[in-house]
Coordinates of C-alpha atoms and ligand atoms in Angstrom, one line a residue:
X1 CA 136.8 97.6 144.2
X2 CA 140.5 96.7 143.9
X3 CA 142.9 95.6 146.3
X4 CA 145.3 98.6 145.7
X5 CA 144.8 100.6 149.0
X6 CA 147.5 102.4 151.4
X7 CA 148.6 101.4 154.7
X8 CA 150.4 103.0 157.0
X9 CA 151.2 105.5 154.6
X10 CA 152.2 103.6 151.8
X11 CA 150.7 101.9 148.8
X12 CA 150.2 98.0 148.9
X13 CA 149.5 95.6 146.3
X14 CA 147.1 93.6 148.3
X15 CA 149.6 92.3 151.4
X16 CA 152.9 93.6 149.7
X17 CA 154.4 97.0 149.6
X18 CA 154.8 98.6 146.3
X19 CA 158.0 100.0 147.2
X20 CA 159.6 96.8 148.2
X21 CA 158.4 94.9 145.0
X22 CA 159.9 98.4 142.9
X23 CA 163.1 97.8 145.0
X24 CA 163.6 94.2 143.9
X25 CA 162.2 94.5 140.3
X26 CA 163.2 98.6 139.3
X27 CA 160.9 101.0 137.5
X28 CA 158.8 101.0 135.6
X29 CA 156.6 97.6 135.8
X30 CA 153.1 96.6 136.2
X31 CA 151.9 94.9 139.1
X32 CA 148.6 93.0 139.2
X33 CA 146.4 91.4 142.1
X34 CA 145.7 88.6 142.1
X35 CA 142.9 88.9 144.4
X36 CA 141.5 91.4 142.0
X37 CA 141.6 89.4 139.1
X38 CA 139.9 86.8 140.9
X39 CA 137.0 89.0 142.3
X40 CA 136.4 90.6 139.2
X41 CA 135.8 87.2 137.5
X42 CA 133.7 86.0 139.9
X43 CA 131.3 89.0 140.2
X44 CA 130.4 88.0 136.0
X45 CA 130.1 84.2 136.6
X46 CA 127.9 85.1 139.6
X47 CA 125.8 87.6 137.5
X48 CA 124.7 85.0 134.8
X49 CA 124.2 82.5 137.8
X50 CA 121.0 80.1 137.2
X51 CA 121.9 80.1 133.1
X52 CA 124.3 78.0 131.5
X53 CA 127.1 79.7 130.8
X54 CA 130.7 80.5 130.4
X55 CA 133.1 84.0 130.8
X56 CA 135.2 84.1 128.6
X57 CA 138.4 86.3 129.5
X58 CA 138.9 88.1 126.2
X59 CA 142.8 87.9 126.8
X60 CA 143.9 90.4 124.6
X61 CA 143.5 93.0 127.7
X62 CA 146.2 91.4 129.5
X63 CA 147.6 88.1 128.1
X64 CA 150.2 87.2 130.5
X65 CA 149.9 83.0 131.3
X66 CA 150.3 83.8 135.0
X67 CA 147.2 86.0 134.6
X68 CA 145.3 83.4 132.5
X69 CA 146.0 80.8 134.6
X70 CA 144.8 82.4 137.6
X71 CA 141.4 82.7 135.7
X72 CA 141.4 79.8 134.1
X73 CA 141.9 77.8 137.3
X74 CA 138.7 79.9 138.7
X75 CA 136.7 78.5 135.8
X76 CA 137.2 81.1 133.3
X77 CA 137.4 80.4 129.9
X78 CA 139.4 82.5 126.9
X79 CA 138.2 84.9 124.3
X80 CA 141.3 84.6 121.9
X81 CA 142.1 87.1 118.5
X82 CA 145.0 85.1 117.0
X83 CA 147.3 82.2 116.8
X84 CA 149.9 84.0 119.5
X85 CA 146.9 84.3 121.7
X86 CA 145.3 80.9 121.1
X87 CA 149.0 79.2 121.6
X88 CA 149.5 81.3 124.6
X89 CA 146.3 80.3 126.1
X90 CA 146.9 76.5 125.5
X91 CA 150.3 77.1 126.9
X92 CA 148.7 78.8 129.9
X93 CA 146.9 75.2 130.4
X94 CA 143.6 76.9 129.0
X95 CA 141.5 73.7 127.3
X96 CA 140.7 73.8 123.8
X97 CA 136.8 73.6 124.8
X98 CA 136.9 76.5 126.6
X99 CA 139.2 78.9 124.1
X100 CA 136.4 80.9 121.6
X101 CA 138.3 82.2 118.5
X102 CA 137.1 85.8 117.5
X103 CA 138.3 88.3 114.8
X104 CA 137.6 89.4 111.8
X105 CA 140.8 88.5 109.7
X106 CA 141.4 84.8 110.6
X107 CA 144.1 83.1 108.3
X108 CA 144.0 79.1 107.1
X109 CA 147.1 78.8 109.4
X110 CA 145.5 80.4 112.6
X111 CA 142.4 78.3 111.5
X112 CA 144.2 74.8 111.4
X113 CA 146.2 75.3 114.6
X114 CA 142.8 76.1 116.4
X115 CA 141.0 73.0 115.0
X116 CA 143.9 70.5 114.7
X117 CA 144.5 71.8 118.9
X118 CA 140.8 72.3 120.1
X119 CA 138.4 74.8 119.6
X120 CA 134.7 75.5 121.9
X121 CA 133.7 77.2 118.4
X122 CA 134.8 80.0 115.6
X123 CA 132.8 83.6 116.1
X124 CA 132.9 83.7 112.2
X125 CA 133.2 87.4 110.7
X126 CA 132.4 87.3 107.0
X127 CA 131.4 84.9 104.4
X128 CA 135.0 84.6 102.9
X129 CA 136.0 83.5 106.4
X130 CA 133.3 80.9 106.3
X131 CA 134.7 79.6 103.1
X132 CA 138.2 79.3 104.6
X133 CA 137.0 77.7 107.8
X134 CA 135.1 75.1 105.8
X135 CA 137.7 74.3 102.9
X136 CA 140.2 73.7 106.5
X137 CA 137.8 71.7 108.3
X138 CA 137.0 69.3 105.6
X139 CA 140.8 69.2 104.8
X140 CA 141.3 67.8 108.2
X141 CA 138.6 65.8 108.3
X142 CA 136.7 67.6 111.1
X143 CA 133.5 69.7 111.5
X144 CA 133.9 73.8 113.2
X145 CA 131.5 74.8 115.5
X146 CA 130.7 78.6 114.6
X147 CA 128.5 81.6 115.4
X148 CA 128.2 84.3 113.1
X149 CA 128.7 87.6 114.5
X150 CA 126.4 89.7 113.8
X151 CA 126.6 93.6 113.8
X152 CA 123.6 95.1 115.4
X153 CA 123.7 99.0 114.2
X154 CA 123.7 99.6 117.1
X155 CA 125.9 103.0 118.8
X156 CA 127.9 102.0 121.7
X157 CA 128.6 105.5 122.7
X158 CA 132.1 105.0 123.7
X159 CA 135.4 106.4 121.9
X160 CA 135.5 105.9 118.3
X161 CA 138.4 104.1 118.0
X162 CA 136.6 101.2 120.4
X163 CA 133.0 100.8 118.9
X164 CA 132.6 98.4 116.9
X165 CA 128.9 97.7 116.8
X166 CA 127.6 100.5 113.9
X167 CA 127.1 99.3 110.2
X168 CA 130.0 101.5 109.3
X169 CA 132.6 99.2 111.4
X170 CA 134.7 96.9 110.2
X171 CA 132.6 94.1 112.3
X172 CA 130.8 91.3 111.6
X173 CA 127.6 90.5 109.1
X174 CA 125.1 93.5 108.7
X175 CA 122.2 91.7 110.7
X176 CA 119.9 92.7 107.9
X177 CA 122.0 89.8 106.0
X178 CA 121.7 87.6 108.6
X179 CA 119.3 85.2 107.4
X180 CA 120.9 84.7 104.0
X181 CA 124.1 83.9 105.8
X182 CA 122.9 81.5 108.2
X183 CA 121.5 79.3 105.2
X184 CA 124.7 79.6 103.4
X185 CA 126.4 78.2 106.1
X186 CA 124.2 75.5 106.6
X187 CA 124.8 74.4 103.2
X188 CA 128.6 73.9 103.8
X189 CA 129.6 70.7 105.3
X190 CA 132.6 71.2 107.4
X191 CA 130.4 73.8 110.0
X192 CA 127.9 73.6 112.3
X193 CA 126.3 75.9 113.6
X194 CA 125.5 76.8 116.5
X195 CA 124.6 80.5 117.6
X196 CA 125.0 83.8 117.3
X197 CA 127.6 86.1 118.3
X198 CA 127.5 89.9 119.3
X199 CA 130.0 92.7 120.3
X200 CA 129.2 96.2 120.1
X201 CA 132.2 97.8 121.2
X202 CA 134.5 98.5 124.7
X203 CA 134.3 100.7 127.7
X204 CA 130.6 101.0 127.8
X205 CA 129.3 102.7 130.5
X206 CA 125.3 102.8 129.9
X207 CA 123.7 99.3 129.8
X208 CA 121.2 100.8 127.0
X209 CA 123.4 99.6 124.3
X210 CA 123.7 96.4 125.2
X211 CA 120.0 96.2 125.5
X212 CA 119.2 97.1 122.5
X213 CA 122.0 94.8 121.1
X214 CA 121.0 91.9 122.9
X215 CA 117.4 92.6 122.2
X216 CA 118.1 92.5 118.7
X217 CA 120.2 88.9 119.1
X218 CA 116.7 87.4 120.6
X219 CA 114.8 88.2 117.6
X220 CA 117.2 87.2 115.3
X221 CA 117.3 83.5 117.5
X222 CA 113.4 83.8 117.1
X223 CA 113.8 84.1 113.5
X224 CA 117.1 81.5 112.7
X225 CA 115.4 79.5 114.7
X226 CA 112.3 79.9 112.5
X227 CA 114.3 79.4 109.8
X228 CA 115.5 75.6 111.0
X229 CA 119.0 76.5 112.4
X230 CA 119.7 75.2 115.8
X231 CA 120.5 78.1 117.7
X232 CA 122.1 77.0 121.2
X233 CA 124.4 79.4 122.2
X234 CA 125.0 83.0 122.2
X235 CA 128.4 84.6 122.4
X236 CA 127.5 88.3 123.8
X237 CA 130.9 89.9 123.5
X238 CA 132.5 92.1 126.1
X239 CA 132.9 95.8 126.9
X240 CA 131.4 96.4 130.1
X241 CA 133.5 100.0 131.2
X242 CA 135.6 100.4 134.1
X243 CA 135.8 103.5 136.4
X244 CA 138.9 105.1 135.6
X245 CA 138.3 108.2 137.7
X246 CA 137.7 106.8 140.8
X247 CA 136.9 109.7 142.5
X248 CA 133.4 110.4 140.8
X249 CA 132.8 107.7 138.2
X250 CA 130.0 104.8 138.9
X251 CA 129.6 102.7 135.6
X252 CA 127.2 99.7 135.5
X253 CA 128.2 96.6 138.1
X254 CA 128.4 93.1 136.2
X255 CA 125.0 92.3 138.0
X256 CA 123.2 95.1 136.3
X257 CA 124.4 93.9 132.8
X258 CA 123.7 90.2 134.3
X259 CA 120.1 91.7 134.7
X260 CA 120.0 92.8 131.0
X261 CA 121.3 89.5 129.3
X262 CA 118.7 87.7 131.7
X263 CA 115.9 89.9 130.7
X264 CA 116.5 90.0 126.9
X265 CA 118.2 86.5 126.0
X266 CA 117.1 84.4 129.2
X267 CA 113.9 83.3 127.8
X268 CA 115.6 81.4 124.9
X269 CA 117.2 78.7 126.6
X270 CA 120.6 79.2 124.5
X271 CA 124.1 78.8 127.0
X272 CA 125.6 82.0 127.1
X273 CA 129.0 83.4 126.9
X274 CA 130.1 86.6 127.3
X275 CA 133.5 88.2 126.8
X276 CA 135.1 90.8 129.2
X277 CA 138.5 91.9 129.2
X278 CA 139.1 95.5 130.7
X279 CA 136.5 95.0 133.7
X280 CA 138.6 91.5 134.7
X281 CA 142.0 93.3 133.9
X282 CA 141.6 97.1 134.0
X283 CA 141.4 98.0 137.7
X284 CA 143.5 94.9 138.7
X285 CA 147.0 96.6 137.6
X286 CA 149.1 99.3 137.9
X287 CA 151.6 101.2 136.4
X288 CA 154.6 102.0 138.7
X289 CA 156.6 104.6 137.7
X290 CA 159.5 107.1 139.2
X291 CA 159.9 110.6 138.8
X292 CA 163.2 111.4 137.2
X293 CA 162.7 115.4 137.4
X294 CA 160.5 118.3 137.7
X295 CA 161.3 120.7 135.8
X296 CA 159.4 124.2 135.7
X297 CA 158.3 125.6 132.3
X298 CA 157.2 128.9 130.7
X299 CA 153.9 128.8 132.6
X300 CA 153.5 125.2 133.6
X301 CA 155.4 122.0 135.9
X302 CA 156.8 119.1 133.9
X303 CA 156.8 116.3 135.8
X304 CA 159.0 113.7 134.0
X305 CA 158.3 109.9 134.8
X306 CA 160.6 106.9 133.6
X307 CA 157.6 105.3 132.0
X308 CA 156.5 106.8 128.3
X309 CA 154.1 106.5 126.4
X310 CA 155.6 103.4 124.7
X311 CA 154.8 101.8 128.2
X312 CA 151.4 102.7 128.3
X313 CA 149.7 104.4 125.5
X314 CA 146.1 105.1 126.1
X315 CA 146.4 108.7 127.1
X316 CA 148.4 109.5 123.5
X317 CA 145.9 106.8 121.6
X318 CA 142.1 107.3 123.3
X319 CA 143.0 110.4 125.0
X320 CA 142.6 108.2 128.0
X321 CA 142.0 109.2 131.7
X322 CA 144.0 107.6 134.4
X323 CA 144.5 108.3 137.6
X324 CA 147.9 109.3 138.9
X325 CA 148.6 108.4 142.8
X326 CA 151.9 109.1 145.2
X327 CA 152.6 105.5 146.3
X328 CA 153.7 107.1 149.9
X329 CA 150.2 108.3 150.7
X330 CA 150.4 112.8 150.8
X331 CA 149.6 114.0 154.1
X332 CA 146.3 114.9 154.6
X333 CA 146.8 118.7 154.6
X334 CA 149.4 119.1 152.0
X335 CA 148.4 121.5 149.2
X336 CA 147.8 119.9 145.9
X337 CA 150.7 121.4 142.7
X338 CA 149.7 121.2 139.4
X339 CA 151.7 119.4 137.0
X340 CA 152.0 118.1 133.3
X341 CA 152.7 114.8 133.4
X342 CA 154.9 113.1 130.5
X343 CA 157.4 110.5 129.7
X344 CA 161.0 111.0 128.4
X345 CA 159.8 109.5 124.8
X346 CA 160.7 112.6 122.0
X347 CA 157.4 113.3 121.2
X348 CA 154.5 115.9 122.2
X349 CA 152.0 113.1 122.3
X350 CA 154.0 111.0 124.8
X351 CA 151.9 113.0 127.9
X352 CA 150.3 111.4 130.7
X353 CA 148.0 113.9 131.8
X354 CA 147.9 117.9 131.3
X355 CA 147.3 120.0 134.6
X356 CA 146.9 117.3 137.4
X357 CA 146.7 118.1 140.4
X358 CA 148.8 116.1 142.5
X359 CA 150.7 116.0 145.8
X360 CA 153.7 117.8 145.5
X361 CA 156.5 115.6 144.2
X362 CA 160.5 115.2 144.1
X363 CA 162.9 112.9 141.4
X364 CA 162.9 109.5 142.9
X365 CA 159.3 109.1 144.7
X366 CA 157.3 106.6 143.2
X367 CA 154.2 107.2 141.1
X368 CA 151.4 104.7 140.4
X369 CA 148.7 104.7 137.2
X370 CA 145.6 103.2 138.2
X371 CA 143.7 100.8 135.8
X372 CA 146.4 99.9 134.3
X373 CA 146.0 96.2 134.4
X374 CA 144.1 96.4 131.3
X375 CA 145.6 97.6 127.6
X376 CA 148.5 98.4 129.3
X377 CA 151.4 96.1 129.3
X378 CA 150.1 94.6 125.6
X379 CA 150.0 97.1 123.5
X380 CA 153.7 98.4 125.1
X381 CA 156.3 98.9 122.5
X382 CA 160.4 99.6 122.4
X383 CA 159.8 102.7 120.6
X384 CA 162.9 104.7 121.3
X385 CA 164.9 101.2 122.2
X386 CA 163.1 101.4 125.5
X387 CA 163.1 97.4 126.4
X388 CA 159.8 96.1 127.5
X389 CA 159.0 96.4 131.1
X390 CA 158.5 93.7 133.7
X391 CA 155.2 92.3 134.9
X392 CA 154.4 91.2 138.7
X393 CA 151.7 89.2 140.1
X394 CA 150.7 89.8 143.9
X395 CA 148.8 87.4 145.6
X396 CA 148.6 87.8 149.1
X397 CA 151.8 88.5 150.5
X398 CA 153.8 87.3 148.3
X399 CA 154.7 88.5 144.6
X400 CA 156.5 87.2 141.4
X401 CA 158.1 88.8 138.4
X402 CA 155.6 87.1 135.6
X403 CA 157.8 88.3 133.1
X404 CA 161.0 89.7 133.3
X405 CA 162.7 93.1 131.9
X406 CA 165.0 92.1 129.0
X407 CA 168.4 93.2 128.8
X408 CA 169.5 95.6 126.9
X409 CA 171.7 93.0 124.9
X410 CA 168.3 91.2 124.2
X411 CA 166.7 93.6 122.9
X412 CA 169.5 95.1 120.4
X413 CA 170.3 91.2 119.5
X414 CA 167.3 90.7 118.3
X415 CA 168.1 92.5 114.8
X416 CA 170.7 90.6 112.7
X417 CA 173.0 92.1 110.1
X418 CA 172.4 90.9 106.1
X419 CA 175.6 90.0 104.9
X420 CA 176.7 93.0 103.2
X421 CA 177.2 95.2 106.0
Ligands
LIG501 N1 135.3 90.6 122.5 C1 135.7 91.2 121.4 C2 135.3 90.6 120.1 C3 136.5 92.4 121.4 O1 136.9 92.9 120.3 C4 136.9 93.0 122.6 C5 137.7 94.2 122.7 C6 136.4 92.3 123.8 C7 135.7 91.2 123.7 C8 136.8 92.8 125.2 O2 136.2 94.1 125.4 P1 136.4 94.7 126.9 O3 135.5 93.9 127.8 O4 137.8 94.7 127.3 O5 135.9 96.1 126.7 N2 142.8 99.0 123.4 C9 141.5 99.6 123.8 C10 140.4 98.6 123.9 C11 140.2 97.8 122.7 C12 139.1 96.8 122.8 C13 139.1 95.8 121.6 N3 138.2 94.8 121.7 C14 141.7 100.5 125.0 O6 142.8 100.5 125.6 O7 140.7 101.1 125.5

């Protein structure tokens, strides 16, 4: 459920008309709720309720410090992928013991900023990693808490370019190596241990992965354990999928996969964290765009948004489903056109959607992209000198530009000349 819904005709952002916030700010921007956010959060902390645990937001769905303060004030702590994303969460007023540091290709420089500024603990990728992590922490005189994440083998069944969890990914230890790693890393003496991590991949929408994943993570805490490692906490990664077509799409609710991590790592006493970025994010944000024209092909309607695919690329990248509303709600009888929908960006791939059917629509109406909120505004581009777009926070009834369009003088002043030109 979001807080997106129409009123008297007309979209709303919780308490605050879309078309009012795209007459103060101009198209196109994102928009998030607040409210959203905030219930999406909560329905995770409440599903691992009765363990000790902690969510943390894995920020790089949507990164803004507005966003991350709204969760972090609710509790939430931050999954973070890199020194920009550590430093934005600290500036965000995220505490260092509740920031986890995951990825696979840390650097000494992202490493020291994280330990000299306050870490809850490393998810530690490979051995070479390890070796960094230690050779910093004894530099600074400090000991890392780490897990060691651990790839399962296990197929996520999701898009290829978002599973991560199969012995062929790029992704953490083979487990079958497990046990050899844990007791090199006991041997160094700038880590400690501390648990296991896990994440098998994103937009999963069948709890059987996970499962078996998790599943997997208990024996191996049966067996480390075994072994003599303390084993206290398990990090179980993110990826719970959203429903991007809303019309007929049901994935798993956060107390389902509650249910799972309960029934497979609950017995073991370990805190847990988990890691969800697109279920906190996704269905909290839209895309607001306006048509510029329709314009009537060979066989087929173009109609032309001014957002591209530089704005929002998950249909060109994942082939990506979202859906495409009016933001002045279509009368009830209107007959539905069918249009291709596309950006002004000169290239085939920059399309929206092929043969939607949609209200009929003129240049100027608005036009709103549903779960946006997530892998939308951070993995935007300039491609084609097309300046960032603004982001806007709702709460209630009242809304504020979170980050602003830039100029175009920004943008093109951001290159510098060498001096022989
Ligand atoms: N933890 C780790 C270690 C991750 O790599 C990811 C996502 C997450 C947590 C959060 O997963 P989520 O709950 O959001 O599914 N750009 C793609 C998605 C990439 C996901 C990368 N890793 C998209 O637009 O679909």
């Amino acid at each position: 459920m979001d807080h997106f819904l129409y009123r008297d005709g007309a979209l709303y952002a919780e308490d605050v008309s879309i078309s009012e916030i795209a007459d103060s700010v101009g198209t196109p921007f994102y928009v998030y709720s607040t409210a959203t956010l905030l219930r999406h959060f909560r329905l995770f902390d409440d599903a691992l309720e009765g363990m000790d645990h902690l969510v943390c937001y894995a920020m790089k769905a949507a990164s803004n410090q507005a966003i991350l303060k709204t969760l972090g004030d609710a509790g939430a702590g931050m999954d973070v992928v890199s020194q920009g994303e550590y430093l934005r969460a600290k500036a965000a007023g995220i505490p260092g013991n509740r920031i986890v540091f995951s990825g696979i290709g840390k650097t000494a420089e992202e490493i020291r900023t994280a330990l000299t500024g306050g870490i809850r603990q490393f998810n530690v990728e490979s051995e070479p990693e390890m070796a960094v992590l230690n050779a910093v922490a004894l530099e600074l005189g400090v000991i890392a808490p780490i897990t060691i994440r651990v790839n399962p083998d296990v197929d996520a069944r999701t898009h290829a370019k978002i599973a991560t969890g199969k012995s062929e990914n790029k992704f953490g230890i083979p487990i079958s190596r497990a046990r050899a790693v844990y007791a090199h890393a006991a041997t160094l003496k700038g880590l400690k241990v501390i648990g296991i991590d896990v994440h098998i991949g994103s937009q999963l929408t069948d709890l059987t992965p996970f499962e078996q994943a998790y599943t997997k993570v208990a024996e191996l805490t049966e067996t480390l354990r075994n072994d003599g490692h303390e084993i206290t906490r398990l990090d179980l990664g993110g990826g719970l999928g959203i429903p991007y077509v809303h019309s007929n799409q049901a994935p798993p609710l956060p107390a389902d996969y509650g249910a799972v991590i309960k029934r497979t790592v609950g017995h073991l006493g370990c805190e847990v964290e988990i890691e969800p970025g697109r279920l906190i994010a996704g269905n909290a944000g839209l895309l607001i765009t306006k048509v510029i024209y329709v314009k009537s092909g060979e066989d087929r309607e173009f109609m032309i948004l001014d957002a591209a695919m530089n704005d929002l690329i998950r249909p060109a990248m994942y082939d990506a489903h979202h859906d495409i509303i009016p933001v002045i709600e279509p009368a009830a009888a209107i007959l539905p056109r069918t249009y291709d929908i596309v950006g002004p960006v000169c290239e085939t791939g920059d399309t929206f959607a092929r043969e939607r059917a949609m209200p009929p629509v003129a240049a100027d109406d608005l036009i709103a992209f549903r779960g946006a909120g997530a892998y939308g505004a951070v993995m935007a581009s300039e491609y084609n000198s097309r300046p960032l777009i603004p982001e806007v926070l709702v709460n209630e009834d009242q809304f504020a530009v979170i980050r602003r369009r830039p100029t175009y003088e920004e943008m093109i002043n951001r290159d510098t000349m060498p001096a022989w030109l």
